[in-house]
Amino acid sequence: MGGVPPICDFGWKAPDFTLKGTDGAMHSLQEARGPKGTLVVFMCNHCPYVKAVLGPLVRDAAELKRHGVNTIAISSNDPLTHPADSFDNMARIAREKNFPFPYLFDESQGVARAYDAVCTPDFFGFDADLGLQYRGRLDASKMEPVVGARRELYEAMIQIAETGHGPKDQIASMGCSIKWKAA
């Protein structure tokens, strides 16, 4: 079961949060945000759509940091139904892939709900004032990486860092649905 996020609601303000990271520390949006922009990524470990873009995401996040854009990754999936997305497995993936960003566990799923996150991966690109400027995909990859694909997310975040505005045309991300806890 997949999901497709809505189009970008330009200027929507990022809800604040403080979550535990795989490094054992607590991370808040205010502390982790970048001086020129912030990318908040809802992702997980098991989803084939995330696996397909993980290499490019790590590369892009490292490059964006040099442009004043910080990345924050959040997993909100229920680890009881999806053990691959447990905190211990998040920490293992973050170490193995050498994440250049904090990987946070949204155990209550409250942050995913506040952001109205739909799928993994779901990308939220904010300007310096934490106004939403991008809610699109990383690139044309779906469950398999597309070699040589245009770096849509990277280009959008560079534009936001330089101008404060995201591109008018954005193609929604696609992925596995967030694995919500039973009510």
XYZ file of N, CA, C and O in Angstrom:
732
model
N 0.847 -1.191 0.000
C 0.000 0.000 0.000
C 0.879 1.236 0.000
O 1.716 1.404 0.880
N 0.655 2.103 -0.954
C 1.458 3.309 -1.040
C 0.631 4.538 -0.801
O -0.560 4.482 -0.552
N 1.303 5.650 -0.887
C 0.624 6.920 -0.706
C 1.303 7.981 -1.534
O 2.473 7.862 -1.859
N 0.548 9.016 -1.874
C 1.092 10.160 -2.600
C 0.735 11.414 -1.811
O -0.441 11.667 -1.553
N 1.747 12.190 -1.393
C 1.473 13.402 -0.623
C 0.762 14.458 -1.461
O 0.828 14.430 -2.696
N 0.100 15.403 -0.792
C -0.517 16.524 -1.509
C 0.557 17.451 -2.066
O 1.724 17.343 -1.695
N 0.143 18.377 -2.924
C 1.096 19.338 -3.480
C 1.528 20.312 -2.391
O 0.909 20.413 -1.333
N 2.575 21.043 -2.650
C 3.186 21.942 -1.679
C 2.227 23.055 -1.249
O 1.649 23.742 -2.083
N 2.096 23.213 0.064
C 1.326 24.308 0.652
C 2.347 25.390 1.008
O 2.845 25.457 2.137
N 2.685 26.219 0.018
C 3.764 27.197 0.171
C 3.562 28.078 1.403
O 2.481 28.621 1.621
N 4.637 28.175 2.225
C 4.621 29.042 3.392
C 4.126 28.375 4.669
O 4.270 28.942 5.757
N 3.543 27.157 4.560
C 3.069 26.435 5.748
C 4.234 26.284 6.721
O 5.340 25.936 6.333
N 4.003 26.592 7.993
C 5.075 26.595 8.988
C 5.329 25.204 9.572
O 4.389 24.501 9.951
N 6.588 24.849 9.680
C 6.995 23.545 10.211
C 6.624 23.440 11.682
O 7.036 24.273 12.477
N 5.840 22.425 12.068
C 5.579 22.204 13.489
C 6.871 21.806 14.206
O 7.666 21.023 13.678
N 7.068 22.352 15.392
C 8.263 22.052 16.160
C 8.187 20.636 16.725
O 7.098 20.072 16.857
N 9.317 20.066 17.040
C 9.371 18.746 17.653
C 10.697 18.574 18.363
O 11.657 19.285 18.088
N 10.742 17.635 19.266
C 11.971 17.145 19.892
C 11.828 15.631 19.965
O 10.864 15.130 20.543
N 12.762 14.929 19.338
C 12.714 13.465 19.263
C 14.082 12.868 19.551
O 15.116 13.510 19.326
N 14.084 11.606 19.995
C 15.330 10.889 20.251
C 15.934 10.414 18.934
O 15.243 9.849 18.090
N 17.235 10.667 18.806
C 17.963 10.231 17.623
C 18.681 8.923 17.843
O 18.867 8.473 18.983
N 19.110 8.312 16.749
C 19.822 7.044 16.826
C 21.178 7.206 17.501
O 21.804 6.218 17.866
N 21.626 8.457 17.677
C 22.872 8.726 18.395
C 22.646 8.775 19.912
O 23.568 9.025 20.673
N 21.373 8.565 20.344
C 21.044 8.576 21.759
C 20.696 9.947 22.304
O 20.204 10.066 23.426
N 20.924 10.998 21.518
C 20.635 12.365 21.949
C 19.232 12.793 21.517
O 18.656 12.213 20.598
N 18.707 13.792 22.220
C 17.440 14.401 21.823
C 17.746 15.507 20.814
O 18.712 16.265 20.993
N 16.928 15.598 19.757
C 17.132 16.602 18.711
C 15.831 17.375 18.520
O 14.773 16.770 18.339
N 15.934 18.703 18.529
C 14.757 19.522 18.253
C 14.893 20.125 16.861
O 16.008 20.285 16.347
N 13.765 20.470 16.284
C 13.778 21.144 14.985
C 14.574 22.442 15.090
O 15.374 22.760 14.219
N 14.367 23.185 16.170
C 15.036 24.480 16.320
C 16.558 24.336 16.361
O 17.269 25.165 15.800
N 17.056 23.289 16.995
C 18.507 23.089 17.082
C 19.084 22.510 15.796
O 20.220 22.807 15.438
N 18.312 21.678 15.118
C 18.837 20.953 13.956
C 18.636 21.687 12.631
O 19.228 21.309 11.628
N 17.809 22.732 12.632
C 17.509 23.437 11.373
C 18.762 24.083 10.787
O 19.721 24.353 11.478
N 18.713 24.314 9.471
C 19.846 24.929 8.789
C 19.659 26.432 8.657
O 18.532 26.923 8.628
N 20.755 27.183 8.534
C 20.659 28.636 8.413
C 19.967 29.104 7.128
O 19.369 30.170 7.099
N 20.015 28.296 6.073
C 19.403 28.691 4.796
C 18.258 27.789 4.371
O 17.635 28.015 3.341
N 17.992 26.737 5.150
C 16.902 25.836 4.808
C 17.012 24.553 5.598
O 18.072 24.219 6.134
N 15.890 23.838 5.659
C 15.837 22.582 6.402
C 15.003 21.580 5.623
O 13.910 21.907 5.165
N 15.546 20.389 5.480
C 14.840 19.301 4.824
C 14.440 18.292 5.891
O 15.297 17.753 6.590
N 13.132 18.071 6.038
C 12.621 17.058 6.952
C 12.126 15.900 6.101
O 11.281 16.088 5.219
N 12.683 14.712 6.353
C 12.361 13.527 5.565
C 11.715 12.477 6.460
O 12.331 12.035 7.433
N 10.488 12.088 6.130
C 9.875 10.944 6.802
C 10.273 9.716 5.998
O 10.021 9.650 4.791
N 10.948 8.776 6.664
C 11.459 7.594 5.987
C 11.429 6.419 6.956
O 10.923 6.542 8.070
N 11.927 5.300 6.519
C 11.998 4.116 7.371
C 13.098 3.224 6.817
O 13.816 3.611 5.901
N 13.208 2.020 7.371
C 14.263 1.108 6.935
C 13.799 0.108 5.888
O 14.562 -0.264 5.005
N 12.535 -0.356 5.984
C 12.112 -1.507 5.179
C 11.595 -1.160 3.786
O 11.613 -1.991 2.902
N 11.131 0.057 3.582
C 10.419 0.428 2.353
C 11.334 0.411 1.120
O 12.382 1.039 1.118
N 10.926 -0.294 0.053
C 11.753 -0.330 -1.165
C 11.925 1.045 -1.814
O 12.953 1.296 -2.441
N 10.952 1.937 -1.640
C 11.080 3.287 -2.212
C 12.188 4.058 -1.491
O 12.951 4.799 -2.113
N 12.261 3.892 -0.175
C 13.334 4.540 0.597
C 14.675 3.927 0.222
O 15.649 4.646 -0.025
N 14.735 2.602 0.170
C 15.990 1.927 -0.172
C 16.520 2.405 -1.528
O 17.727 2.549 -1.713
N 15.615 2.670 -2.465
C 16.017 3.086 -3.814
C 16.667 4.469 -3.824
O 17.494 4.747 -4.681
N 16.311 5.334 -2.861
C 16.840 6.704 -2.871
C 17.807 6.988 -1.726
O 18.316 8.105 -1.608
N 18.087 5.993 -0.890
C 18.908 6.236 0.293
C 20.318 6.715 -0.051
O 20.806 7.684 0.545
N 20.963 6.085 -1.024
C 22.303 6.522 -1.439
C 22.298 7.972 -1.913
O 23.066 8.797 -1.409
N 21.418 8.317 -2.880
C 21.344 9.706 -3.323
C 20.947 10.679 -2.207
O 21.445 11.810 -2.168
N 20.075 10.248 -1.289
C 19.672 11.133 -0.186
C 20.867 11.456 0.710
O 21.079 12.622 1.075
N 21.658 10.449 1.051
C 22.850 10.667 1.881
C 23.817 11.611 1.165
O 24.340 12.554 1.763
N 24.036 11.389 -0.134
C 24.918 12.258 -0.930
C 24.390 13.684 -0.945
O 25.115 14.644 -0.682
N 23.089 13.840 -1.256
C 22.507 15.174 -1.369
C 22.513 15.910 -0.029
O 22.799 17.106 0.023
N 22.216 15.202 1.054
C 22.198 15.829 2.380
C 23.583 16.357 2.742
O 23.711 17.463 3.290
N 24.616 15.584 2.432
C 25.987 16.018 2.716
C 26.331 17.257 1.895
O 26.924 18.214 2.414
N 25.938 17.269 0.614
C 26.219 18.425 -0.243
C 25.389 19.634 0.172
O 25.887 20.759 0.170
N 24.126 19.415 0.527
C 23.258 20.532 0.927
C 23.763 21.210 2.188
O 23.632 22.430 2.337
N 24.352 20.437 3.089
C 24.882 20.996 4.333
C 25.897 22.099 4.031
O 25.948 23.116 4.729
N 26.686 21.911 2.980
C 27.679 22.911 2.586
C 27.018 24.186 2.046
O 27.671 25.217 1.927
N 25.731 24.091 1.716
C 24.974 25.254 1.229
C 24.069 25.830 2.320
O 23.182 26.643 2.026
N 24.250 25.388 3.564
C 23.473 25.926 4.675
C 22.117 25.277 4.871
O 21.251 25.818 5.567
N 21.912 24.109 4.241
C 20.643 23.382 4.373
C 20.902 22.107 5.182
O 21.688 21.260 4.761
N 20.250 21.987 6.330
C 20.387 20.788 7.149
C 19.244 19.823 6.870
O 18.134 20.246 6.550
N 19.523 18.538 7.035
C 18.539 17.487 6.834
C 18.257 16.793 8.161
O 19.175 16.602 8.966
N 16.999 16.452 8.370
C 16.564 15.705 9.546
C 15.689 14.566 9.029
O 14.715 14.812 8.319
N 16.031 13.322 9.382
C 15.232 12.167 8.970
C 14.442 11.656 10.171
O 14.960 11.637 11.295
N 13.208 11.270 9.924
C 12.320 10.798 10.984
C 11.637 9.505 10.536
O 11.115 9.437 9.423
N 11.648 8.501 11.426
C 10.864 7.297 11.187
C 9.703 7.287 12.172
O 9.906 7.403 13.381
N 8.503 7.163 11.633
C 7.290 7.156 12.460
C 6.576 5.814 12.421
O 5.506 5.671 12.991
N 7.149 4.837 11.724
C 6.472 3.550 11.577
C 6.366 2.800 12.901
O 7.220 2.927 13.768
N 5.314 1.991 13.012
C 5.087 1.160 14.182
C 6.038 -0.037 14.133
O 5.901 -0.904 13.266
N 7.015 -0.120 15.067
C 7.964 -1.227 15.027
C 7.355 -2.558 15.469
O 7.951 -3.605 15.226
N 6.175 -2.531 16.074
C 5.528 -3.798 16.447
C 5.051 -4.545 15.207
O 5.180 -5.760 15.121
N 4.514 -3.809 14.231
C 4.059 -4.452 12.997
C 5.174 -4.528 11.955
O 5.105 -5.342 11.040
N 6.185 -3.660 12.093
C 7.299 -3.624 11.137
C 8.623 -3.599 11.903
O 9.234 -2.537 12.053
N 9.068 -4.775 12.402
C 10.272 -4.842 13.233
C 11.534 -4.307 12.546
O 12.459 -3.865 13.224
N 11.578 -4.320 11.221
C 12.736 -3.764 10.513
C 12.899 -2.276 10.809
O 13.989 -1.722 10.648
N 11.816 -1.630 11.254
C 11.847 -0.201 11.538
C 12.030 0.116 13.025
O 11.778 1.230 13.466
N 12.497 -0.866 13.798
C 12.743 -0.645 15.225
C 13.867 0.373 15.411
O 14.677 0.608 14.509
N 13.929 0.931 16.622
C 14.967 1.911 16.936
C 16.361 1.309 16.740
O 17.250 1.947 16.167
N 16.574 0.069 17.201
C 17.881 -0.575 17.046
C 18.251 -0.736 15.570
O 19.410 -0.516 15.185
N 17.274 -1.087 14.737
C 17.550 -1.217 13.301
C 17.772 0.142 12.648
O 18.578 0.262 11.721
N 17.068 1.177 13.137
C 17.336 2.544 12.656
C 18.793 2.911 12.935
O 19.492 3.443 12.063
N 19.253 2.635 14.163
C 20.628 2.967 14.548
C 21.636 2.209 13.680
O 22.657 2.770 13.260
N 21.335 0.946 13.399
C 22.234 0.136 12.563
C 22.344 0.726 11.153
O 23.442 0.901 10.618
N 21.198 1.065 10.551
C 21.190 1.638 9.189
C 21.931 2.976 9.169
O 22.711 3.247 8.253
N 21.682 3.808 10.178
C 22.346 5.118 10.236
C 23.863 4.964 10.288
O 24.590 5.712 9.626
N 24.336 3.971 11.048
C 25.789 3.700 11.126
C 26.309 3.145 9.807
O 27.303 3.629 9.268
N 25.607 2.135 9.270
C 26.064 1.475 8.038
C 26.137 2.445 6.869
O 27.058 2.391 6.062
N 25.139 3.323 6.768
C 25.077 4.256 5.639
C 25.754 5.587 5.953
O 25.783 6.484 5.108
N 26.284 5.713 7.193
C 27.013 6.916 7.594
C 26.178 8.183 7.361
O 26.606 9.112 6.673
N 24.970 8.197 7.922
C 24.054 9.330 7.729
C 24.707 10.641 8.169
O 25.177 10.742 9.305
N 24.682 11.662 7.294
C 25.208 12.979 7.666
C 24.118 13.857 8.293
O 24.171 15.074 8.223
N 23.121 13.224 8.890
C 21.979 13.917 9.480
C 21.446 13.075 10.635
O 21.663 11.857 10.669
N 20.730 13.708 11.575
C 20.111 12.927 12.640
C 18.959 12.079 12.103
O 18.224 12.515 11.221
N 18.841 10.861 12.620
C 17.752 9.946 12.272
C 16.950 9.757 13.551
O 17.438 9.170 14.518
N 15.731 10.281 13.562
C 14.933 10.389 14.776
C 13.750 9.433 14.772
O 13.170 9.160 13.723
N 13.390 8.970 15.963
C 12.280 8.034 16.120
C 11.073 8.768 16.693
O 11.107 9.288 17.799
N 9.996 8.796 15.903
C 8.721 9.421 16.277
C 7.827 8.330 16.857
O 6.875 7.886 16.228
N 8.163 7.891 18.074
C 7.495 6.737 18.672
C 5.996 6.944 18.832
O 5.202 6.037 18.597
N 5.579 8.163 19.205
C 4.149 8.452 19.414
C 3.405 8.656 18.093
O 2.177 8.683 18.075
N 4.153 8.849 17.007
C 3.627 9.177 15.670
C 3.013 10.574 15.623
O 2.422 10.965 14.623
N 3.187 11.345 16.683
C 2.627 12.692 16.749
C 3.241 13.654 15.748
O 2.555 14.536 15.234
N 4.534 13.495 15.466
C 5.191 14.401 14.514
C 4.693 14.107 13.098
O 4.374 15.032 12.340
N 4.586 12.830 12.745
C 4.056 12.472 11.419
C 2.648 13.030 11.243
O 2.301 13.538 10.174
N 1.838 12.963 12.301
C 0.478 13.506 12.221
C 0.491 15.021 12.095
O -0.265 15.593 11.305
N 1.373 15.690 12.843
C 1.466 17.155 12.780
C 1.872 17.633 11.389
O 1.429 18.681 10.926
N 2.718 16.842 10.723
C 3.178 17.188 9.374
C 2.237 16.656 8.298
O 2.406 16.959 7.129
N 1.291 15.836 8.689
C 0.405 15.167 7.747
C 1.223 14.337 6.742
O 0.938 14.309 5.547
N 2.259 13.683 7.281
C 3.098 12.813 6.446
C 2.246 11.661 5.925
O 1.385 11.148 6.634
N 2.495 11.282 4.689
C 1.667 10.290 4.014
C 2.429 8.998 3.742
O 1.899 7.911 3.895
N 3.681 9.133 3.314
C 4.416 7.963 2.847
C 5.883 8.049 3.221
O 6.357 9.049 3.739
N 6.581 6.951 2.952
C 8.031 6.930 3.092
C 8.626 6.625 1.722
O 8.255 5.613 1.133
N 9.430 7.540 1.182
C 9.842 8.807 1.768
C 8.838 9.930 1.481
O 8.188 9.936 0.443
N 8.735 10.860 2.431
C 7.933 12.075 2.258
C 8.860 13.229 2.620
O 9.371 13.289 3.736
N 9.098 14.116 1.653
C 10.087 15.188 1.799
C 9.404 16.535 2.027
O 8.505 16.915 1.275
N 9.873 17.259 3.053
C 9.384 18.597 3.370
C 10.572 19.544 3.336
O 11.433 19.479 4.217
N 10.626 20.410 2.322
C 11.725 21.360 2.181
C 11.311 22.743 2.652
O 10.422 23.355 2.065
N 11.972 23.214 3.720
C 11.621 24.498 4.327
C 12.674 25.556 4.046
O 13.865 25.244 3.933
N 12.231 26.814 3.993
C 13.150 27.936 3.830
C 13.797 28.266 5.181
O 13.548 27.593 6.198
N 14.597 29.329 5.227
C 15.322 29.709 6.442
C 14.381 30.011 7.604
O 14.754 29.862 8.763
N 13.145 30.443 7.294
C 12.163 30.774 8.335
C 11.196 29.624 8.612
O 10.146 29.822 9.225
N 11.546 28.431 8.136
C 10.742 27.222 8.326
C 9.364 27.303 7.678
O 8.391 26.755 8.159
N 9.297 28.009 6.537
C 8.106 28.009 5.698
C 8.290 26.966 4.603
O 9.365 26.871 3.991
N 7.256 26.163 4.355
C 7.362 25.083 3.367
C 7.522 25.643 1.955
O 6.765 26.519 1.531
N 8.510 25.120 1.236
C 8.763 25.532 -0.142
C 8.865 24.348 -1.109
O 8.886 24.534 -2.319
N 8.941 23.126 -0.554
C 9.060 21.953 -1.426
C 8.407 20.746 -0.769
O 8.672 20.453 0.392
N 7.538 20.076 -1.510
C 6.945 18.809 -1.058
C 6.900 17.884 -2.272
O 5.859 17.441 -2.720
N 8.077 17.636 -2.804
C 8.177 16.805 -4.001
C 9.041 15.592 -3.761
O 9.363 15.241 -2.629
N 9.424 14.963 -4.849
C 10.216 13.728 -4.771
C 11.711 14.042 -4.821
O 12.110 15.158 -5.175
N 12.516 13.043 -4.481
C 13.967 13.186 -4.581
C 14.372 13.212 -6.059
O 15.084 14.092 -6.506
N 13.876 12.238 -6.795
C 14.122 12.157 -8.232
C 13.107 11.181 -8.837
O 12.138 10.821 -8.172
N 13.335 10.750 -10.057
C 12.372 9.896 -10.764
C 12.382 8.440 -10.293
O 11.589 7.634 -10.773
N 13.248 8.100 -9.331
C 13.313 6.717 -8.842
C 12.010 6.321 -8.161
O 11.375 7.130 -7.496
N 11.644 5.079 -8.338
C 10.498 4.529 -7.613
C 11.052 3.402 -6.721
O 11.695 3.694 -5.735
N 10.780 2.125 -7.049
C 11.326 1.037 -6.223
C 12.726 0.622 -6.647
O 13.360 -0.177 -5.985
N 13.179 1.156 -7.753
C 14.546 0.932 -8.218
C 15.161 2.297 -8.506
O 14.473 3.193 -9.003
N 16.447 2.479 -8.214
C 17.082 3.766 -8.525
C 17.103 4.015 -10.030
O 17.269 3.086 -10.810
N 16.903 5.265 -10.420
C 17.023 5.666 -11.815
C 18.386 6.340 -11.971
O 18.606 7.434 -11.441
N 19.305 5.646 -12.639
C 20.659 6.160 -12.810
C 20.632 7.411 -13.683
O 19.970 7.441 -14.723
N 21.286 8.446 -13.226
C 21.364 9.691 -13.994
C 20.106 10.545 -13.923
O 19.961 11.495 -14.684
N 19.213 10.228 -13.007
C 17.972 11.016 -12.874
C 18.288 12.437 -12.437
O 19.253 12.673 -11.702
N 17.472 13.385 -12.907
C 17.609 14.781 -12.488
C 17.429 14.868 -10.972
O 16.524 14.268 -10.413
N 18.290 15.622 -10.305
C 18.278 15.733 -8.845
C 17.259 16.796 -8.422
O 17.606 17.888 -7.992
N 15.978 16.459 -8.505
C 14.896 17.425 -8.279
C 14.919 18.013 -6.865
O 14.810 19.225 -6.697
N 15.034 17.166 -5.855
C 15.052 17.632 -4.470
C 16.270 18.511 -4.215
O 16.154 19.597 -3.649
N 17.425 18.055 -4.637
C 18.672 18.801 -4.444
C 18.578 20.182 -5.102
O 18.872 21.203 -4.476
N 18.136 20.205 -6.358
C 18.014 21.475 -7.081
C 17.022 22.408 -6.391
O 17.252 23.618 -6.286
N 15.901 21.847 -5.919
C 14.886 22.663 -5.235
C 15.456 23.265 -3.953
O 15.239 24.444 -3.662
N 16.179 22.465 -3.179
C 16.722 22.962 -1.907
C 17.826 23.999 -2.131
O 17.951 24.949 -1.352
N 18.612 23.852 -3.196
C 19.611 24.878 -3.538
C 18.891 26.178 -3.896
O 19.269 27.265 -3.456
N 17.829 26.073 -4.703
C 17.039 27.253 -5.079
C 16.463 27.931 -3.828
O 16.495 29.148 -3.706
N 15.947 27.136 -2.899
C 15.382 27.677 -1.659
C 16.476 28.367 -0.847
O 16.268 29.464 -0.317
N 17.651 27.742 -0.743
C 18.772 28.333 0.005
C 19.185 29.669 -0.594
O 19.507 30.618 0.134
N 19.148 29.764 -1.939
C 19.616 30.976 -2.620
C 18.553 32.058 -2.724
O 18.870 33.247 -2.674
N 17.264 31.662 -2.892
C 16.213 32.656 -3.168
C 15.121 32.700 -2.108
O 14.325 33.642 -2.088
N 15.033 31.676 -1.271
C 13.959 31.596 -0.289
C 12.667 31.027 -0.859
O 11.679 30.908 -0.143
N 12.672 30.683 -2.136
C 11.460 30.179 -2.790
C 11.729 28.849 -3.491
O 12.748 28.689 -4.148
N 10.775 27.927 -3.380
C 10.878 26.645 -4.063
C 10.325 26.733 -5.469
O 9.654 27.712 -5.827
N 10.590 25.721 -6.289
C 10.076 25.711 -7.661
C 8.552 25.603 -7.679
O 7.957 24.967 -6.815
N 7.945 26.249 -8.673
C 6.480 26.196 -8.810
C 6.018 24.785 -9.165
O 5.018 24.306 -8.663
N 6.750 24.125 -10.066
C 6.387 22.775 -10.503
C 7.119 21.738 -9.674
O 8.351 21.726 -9.625
N 6.338 20.885 -9.003
C 6.891 19.838 -8.154
C 6.123 18.554 -8.411
O 4.906 18.574 -8.546
N 6.862 17.451 -8.480
C 6.239 16.141 -8.660
C 6.248 15.450 -7.300
O 7.300 15.320 -6.671
N 5.071 15.037 -6.843
C 4.935 14.432 -5.518
C 5.802 13.193 -5.364
O 6.009 12.449 -6.317
N 6.278 12.986 -4.144
C 6.988 11.757 -3.807
C 5.987 10.605 -3.833
O 4.778 10.810 -3.823
N 6.516 9.408 -3.859
C 5.677 8.206 -3.854
C 6.385 7.197 -2.963
O 7.605 7.175 -2.911
N 5.607 6.396 -2.248
C 6.261 5.405 -1.405
C 5.266 4.553 -0.653
O 4.074 4.527 -0.960
N 5.797 3.849 0.342
C 4.968 3.013 1.208
C 4.229 3.913 2.190
O 4.751 4.937 2.610
N 3.030 3.517 2.556
C 2.275 4.310 3.531
C 2.968 4.259 4.886
O 3.696 3.317 5.194
N 2.761 5.313 5.692
C 3.233 5.288 7.080
C 2.502 4.131 7.765
O 1.309 3.918 7.561
N 3.229 3.370 8.563
C 2.639 2.217 9.271
C 2.123 2.693 10.622
O 2.842 2.724 11.624
N 0.853 3.120 10.624
C 0.221 3.668 11.824
C -0.056 2.574 12.833
O -0.368 1.444 12.470
N 0.019 2.942 14.097
C -0.326 2.008 15.175
C -1.813 1.769 15.169
O -2.598 2.631 14.771
N -2.228 0.601 15.645
C -3.664 0.291 15.763
C -4.293 1.256 16.762
O -3.665 1.598 17.772
N -5.493 1.697 16.463
C -6.165 2.699 17.316
C -6.445 2.143 18.704
O -6.674 0.981 18.894
